[in-house]
Short mmCIF file of C-alpha atoms and ligand atoms in Angstrom, two decimals:
data_model
loop_
_atom_site.label_atom_id
_atom_site.label_comp_id
_atom_site.label_asym_id
_atom_site.label_seq_id
_atom_site.Cartn_x
_atom_site.Cartn_y
_atom_site.Cartn_z
CA MET A 1 83.04 -25.82 -50.41
CA THR A 2 85.35 -28.08 -48.03
CA LEU A 3 87.84 -30.41 -50.49
CA SER A 4 89.18 -33.65 -49.55
CA PRO A 5 92.50 -33.80 -48.83
CA THR A 6 93.13 -35.53 -52.15
CA ASP A 7 91.25 -33.46 -53.91
CA ALA A 8 93.00 -30.20 -52.09
CA ALA A 9 96.07 -31.82 -53.37
CA LYS A 10 94.87 -32.46 -57.01
CA ARG A 11 93.53 -28.73 -57.04
CA ASN A 12 96.90 -27.48 -55.80
CA ALA A 13 98.82 -29.08 -58.43
CA ALA A 14 96.33 -27.88 -61.04
CA LEU A 15 96.83 -24.36 -59.95
CA ARG A 16 100.58 -24.06 -60.19
CA ALA A 17 99.82 -25.80 -63.77
CA LEU A 18 98.52 -22.09 -65.00
CA GLU A 19 102.06 -20.55 -64.23
CA PHE A 20 102.97 -22.42 -68.05
CA VAL A 21 99.77 -20.75 -69.67
CA ARG A 22 100.76 -17.66 -71.52
CA PRO A 23 98.36 -15.42 -73.80
CA GLY A 24 97.77 -16.87 -77.16
CA MET A 25 98.55 -20.31 -76.74
CA THR A 26 96.68 -23.21 -77.95
CA ILE A 27 96.10 -25.81 -74.85
CA GLY A 28 95.46 -29.52 -74.84
CA LEU A 29 92.81 -30.10 -71.77
CA GLY A 30 93.05 -33.54 -70.15
CA THR A 31 90.38 -35.50 -68.69
CA GLY A 32 89.64 -36.62 -65.02
CA SER A 33 89.16 -35.11 -61.99
CA THR A 34 92.76 -33.59 -61.58
CA ALA A 35 92.34 -32.01 -65.22
CA ALA A 36 88.90 -31.01 -64.04
CA HIS A 37 90.33 -28.51 -61.50
CA PHE A 38 92.75 -27.15 -64.28
CA VAL A 39 89.74 -26.50 -66.38
CA VAL A 40 88.05 -24.90 -63.84
CA ALA A 41 91.06 -22.64 -62.96
CA LEU A 42 91.57 -21.71 -66.66
CA GLY A 43 88.02 -21.01 -67.04
CA VAL A 44 88.28 -18.41 -64.53
CA GLU A 45 91.31 -17.10 -66.21
CA VAL A 46 89.31 -16.65 -69.33
CA GLN A 47 86.58 -14.87 -68.05
CA ALA A 48 88.81 -12.10 -66.44
CA GLY A 49 90.46 -11.88 -70.16
CA LEU A 50 92.90 -14.42 -70.69
CA ALA A 51 93.17 -15.11 -74.60
CA VAL A 52 93.90 -18.97 -75.07
CA ARG A 53 92.22 -21.55 -77.12
CA ALA A 54 91.88 -25.16 -76.21
CA VAL A 55 91.37 -28.42 -77.56
CA ALA A 56 89.94 -31.39 -75.51
CA THR A 57 90.75 -34.76 -74.67
CA SER A 58 87.01 -36.06 -74.14
CA ILE A 59 83.70 -35.40 -74.49
CA ALA A 60 83.43 -34.67 -70.87
CA THR A 61 86.25 -32.14 -70.74
CA TYR A 62 84.98 -30.23 -74.18
CA ASN A 63 81.53 -30.14 -72.18
CA GLN A 64 83.10 -28.67 -68.91
CA ALA A 65 85.40 -26.26 -70.80
CA ALA A 66 82.39 -24.88 -73.23
CA SER A 67 80.21 -24.32 -70.11
CA LEU A 68 83.39 -22.04 -68.89
CA GLY A 69 83.06 -20.25 -71.76
CA ILE A 70 86.89 -21.54 -72.87
CA PRO A 71 87.00 -21.16 -76.72
CA LEU A 72 87.51 -24.48 -78.23
CA LEU A 73 89.18 -25.95 -81.44
CA ASP A 74 88.60 -29.29 -83.17
CA PRO A 75 92.15 -30.75 -83.32
CA ASN A 76 92.16 -31.25 -86.66
CA ASP A 77 91.97 -27.31 -87.17
CA ILE A 78 94.95 -26.63 -85.51
CA ASP A 79 98.60 -27.37 -86.71
CA THR A 80 100.47 -26.51 -83.33
CA LEU A 81 99.57 -27.01 -79.71
CA ASP A 82 101.90 -24.96 -77.32
CA LEU A 83 100.72 -26.87 -74.00
CA ALA A 84 98.90 -30.02 -72.77
CA VAL A 85 97.63 -30.22 -69.00
CA ASP A 86 96.39 -33.43 -67.87
CA GLY A 87 96.44 -35.88 -64.89
CA ALA A 88 97.70 -39.27 -64.50
CA ASP A 89 96.95 -42.52 -62.58
CA GLU A 90 100.49 -43.11 -61.53
CA VAL A 91 103.94 -41.64 -62.12
CA ASP A 92 107.32 -43.26 -61.46
CA ARG A 93 110.75 -42.26 -60.76
CA GLN A 94 111.79 -42.03 -64.52
CA HIS A 95 108.48 -39.77 -64.67
CA HIS A 96 106.65 -42.63 -67.17
CA LEU A 97 103.05 -42.55 -66.37
CA ILE A 98 100.10 -44.90 -66.48
CA LYS A 99 97.03 -43.00 -67.75
CA GLY A 100 93.69 -44.17 -68.96
CA GLY A 101 91.70 -44.80 -65.54
CA GLY A 102 89.03 -42.49 -66.99
CA GLY A 103 89.27 -44.45 -70.44
CA ALA A 104 90.45 -41.22 -72.54
CA LEU A 105 94.11 -42.67 -72.97
CA LEU A 106 93.79 -42.70 -76.92
CA ARG A 107 92.97 -38.95 -77.29
CA GLU A 108 95.11 -37.96 -74.11
CA LYS A 109 98.23 -39.47 -75.83
CA ILE A 110 97.29 -37.82 -79.17
CA ILE A 111 97.20 -34.69 -77.50
CA ALA A 112 100.22 -34.98 -75.32
CA ALA A 113 102.60 -36.15 -77.97
CA ALA A 114 101.50 -33.09 -80.12
CA ALA A 115 101.79 -30.55 -77.34
CA HIS A 116 105.26 -28.46 -77.19
CA GLU A 117 105.13 -28.95 -73.74
CA PHE A 118 103.25 -31.99 -71.61
CA VAL A 119 102.61 -30.97 -68.18
CA VAL A 120 101.46 -33.58 -65.78
CA ILE A 121 99.51 -32.90 -62.65
CA VAL A 122 98.73 -34.86 -59.77
CA ASP A 123 98.42 -35.44 -56.00
CA ALA A 124 101.25 -37.35 -53.99
CA ALA A 125 99.81 -40.53 -53.65
CA LYS A 126 100.05 -41.22 -57.47
CA MET A 127 104.30 -40.95 -57.24
CA LYS A 128 105.27 -44.81 -57.23
CA PRO A 129 108.81 -46.27 -57.30
CA GLN A 130 107.43 -48.40 -60.31
CA LEU A 131 104.27 -48.41 -62.28
CA GLY A 132 101.88 -51.58 -61.98
CA SER A 133 100.00 -51.05 -59.02
CA PHE A 134 97.35 -49.34 -60.93
CA PRO A 135 95.96 -51.66 -63.58
CA LEU A 136 97.22 -50.67 -67.04
CA PRO A 137 94.48 -49.62 -69.37
CA VAL A 138 94.62 -51.07 -72.91
CA GLU A 139 92.14 -49.64 -75.67
CA VAL A 140 91.09 -52.33 -78.44
CA THR A 141 88.98 -52.35 -81.17
CA PRO A 142 85.71 -54.34 -80.35
CA PHE A 143 86.08 -56.30 -83.67
CA GLY A 144 88.30 -59.58 -82.51
CA ALA A 145 88.32 -58.24 -78.88
CA ALA A 146 88.61 -61.69 -77.85
CA LEU A 147 91.48 -62.71 -80.07
CA THR A 148 93.19 -59.31 -78.86
CA THR A 149 93.00 -59.92 -75.43
CA LYS A 150 94.66 -63.22 -75.91
CA ALA A 151 97.56 -61.60 -77.72
CA VAL A 152 97.51 -58.80 -74.87
CA GLN A 153 98.19 -61.71 -72.46
CA ALA A 154 100.80 -63.27 -74.25
CA VAL A 155 102.77 -60.00 -74.50
CA LEU A 156 102.52 -59.84 -70.59
CA ARG A 157 103.26 -63.53 -69.82
CA GLY A 158 106.49 -62.87 -72.25
CA GLN A 159 107.28 -59.77 -70.23
CA ASN A 160 107.01 -61.96 -67.15
CA LEU A 161 103.85 -60.21 -65.92
CA LYS A 162 100.40 -61.53 -64.66
CA ALA A 163 98.12 -62.09 -67.74
CA ASP A 164 95.15 -64.28 -65.97
CA THR A 165 93.91 -60.94 -64.39
CA VAL A 166 93.20 -59.09 -67.53
CA ARG A 167 89.42 -57.78 -67.78
CA MET A 168 87.27 -56.01 -69.91
CA ARG A 169 86.26 -52.80 -68.61
CA LEU A 170 82.42 -52.53 -68.05
CA ALA A 171 79.76 -49.86 -67.94
CA PRO A 172 77.56 -49.66 -64.92
CA ASP A 173 74.95 -51.40 -66.90
CA GLY A 174 77.18 -54.34 -67.37
CA ALA A 175 77.98 -53.98 -70.95
CA PRO A 176 81.47 -53.20 -72.24
CA PHE A 177 82.34 -49.69 -71.45
CA ILE A 178 82.89 -47.70 -74.90
CA SER A 179 85.61 -44.95 -75.08
CA ASP A 180 84.95 -41.86 -76.90
CA GLY A 181 86.57 -43.32 -79.68
CA GLY A 182 84.31 -46.19 -79.75
CA ASN A 183 86.74 -48.99 -78.52
CA TYR A 184 86.77 -51.26 -75.72
CA ILE A 185 89.38 -50.91 -72.68
CA LEU A 186 91.24 -53.79 -71.18
CA ASP A 187 92.12 -53.17 -67.57
CA CYS A 188 95.25 -54.95 -66.94
CA ALA A 189 96.18 -55.88 -63.26
CA CYS A 190 99.85 -56.97 -64.27
CA GLY A 191 101.69 -56.41 -61.12
CA LEU A 192 104.50 -54.25 -61.15
CA ILE A 193 106.17 -53.40 -64.58
CA ALA A 194 109.80 -53.94 -64.44
CA ALA A 195 110.26 -52.47 -67.78
CA PRO A 196 107.68 -50.23 -68.99
CA ASP A 197 109.47 -49.16 -72.19
CA ALA A 198 109.54 -52.96 -73.51
CA VAL A 199 105.92 -53.81 -72.44
CA ALA A 200 104.86 -50.40 -74.16
CA GLY A 201 106.52 -51.13 -77.48
CA ALA A 202 105.14 -55.08 -77.50
CA LEU A 203 101.55 -53.90 -76.74
CA SER A 204 101.69 -51.36 -79.55
CA ALA A 205 102.94 -54.04 -81.86
CA VAL A 206 99.44 -55.94 -81.24
CA PRO A 207 97.07 -56.21 -83.78
CA GLY A 208 93.84 -54.32 -82.50
CA VAL A 209 95.35 -52.56 -79.78
CA VAL A 210 94.68 -49.12 -80.56
CA GLU A 211 96.72 -47.67 -77.86
CA HIS A 212 97.95 -48.34 -74.52
CA GLY A 213 98.18 -46.53 -71.25
CA LEU A 214 101.97 -46.31 -70.74
CA PHE A 215 103.27 -42.54 -71.24
CA ILE A 216 107.03 -43.39 -71.83
CA ALA A 217 109.28 -40.42 -71.54
CA MET A 218 106.30 -37.88 -72.71
CA ALA A 219 105.97 -36.02 -69.53
CA ASP A 220 108.31 -32.41 -69.71
CA ILE A 221 106.99 -30.92 -66.47
CA VAL A 222 105.48 -32.97 -63.24
CA ILE A 223 103.50 -30.96 -60.54
CA VAL A 224 102.81 -32.97 -57.33
CA GLY A 225 100.36 -31.70 -55.17
CA ASP A 226 99.59 -31.84 -51.30
CA GLU A 227 97.07 -30.40 -49.14
CA THR A 228 99.45 -27.44 -48.60
CA GLY A 229 100.68 -26.40 -52.19
CA ALA A 230 102.63 -28.02 -55.01
CA ALA A 231 106.19 -28.96 -56.29
CA VAL A 232 107.13 -28.36 -59.74
CA ALA A 233 109.93 -30.74 -61.28
CA ARG A 234 111.13 -30.30 -64.91
CA VAL A 235 112.01 -33.96 -66.56
CA ASP A 236 115.44 -33.92 -68.09
C1 LIG B 301 91.87 -40.36 -67.96
O1 LIG B 301 91.35 -41.43 -69.10
C2 LIG B 301 93.00 -40.50 -67.17
O2 LIG B 301 94.01 -41.06 -68.03
C3 LIG B 301 93.00 -39.64 -66.03
O3 LIG B 301 94.01 -38.66 -66.68
C4 LIG B 301 93.73 -39.89 -64.82
O4 LIG B 301 92.67 -41.58 -64.66
C5 LIG B 301 93.79 -39.59 -63.73
O5 LIG B 301 92.38 -39.51 -63.19
P1 LIG B 301 92.06 -38.46 -61.80
O6 LIG B 301 92.64 -37.02 -61.92
O7 LIG B 301 90.83 -38.19 -61.86
O8 LIG B 301 92.55 -39.18 -61.25
#
């Protein structure tokens, strides 16, 4: 099968992430099209005899990994996580991330934070001088979502960001998109984010915000793929 240039870049990044996998590891599996390439590659290794176990950050990833024979654990049954491998929507020069385009940001952040090493795999187009071209996903509880939306908008205004472009994410049938955790997602096209750590802190303080897609200083390794290969950078 011929891959598009973007898909080839995602696959090249995913394949390099295998370098960080060791026998006996428990591995967090991310969500999205780039993470799916990693799951396929890991599945090939498992079928060839590699002994690893995994936890999934979404129902979609769980189903994909299970279909490939990757042994899966309930996150509540593990004490430690050696590695997490996941994609991202944007990566800035400080290696802060925007994630959540696929709506799995809550589980992704729990798993990335728990992992001893968090490996981010992206195609080169995801690398940005500043975060914010991609609308920032914010996961909110359905209860009081309209009030929480107003509070999120106030936070954005307070950070000199655009607030009138905050939109509830919708499913194809026009109803609110529901995350695996049963929550809504606000997509905040707030413009370029000059101070992502300040925005992250302010959003986390809003009652009703379950999680947001700013992953600040979480990446340990960033692998950037292109059509011909991938480059690995360790984050200091
Ligand atoms: C899922 O919720 C996201 O965080 C994804 O990791 C992110 O959207 C990247 O997805 P792709 O690899 O499909 O671009």
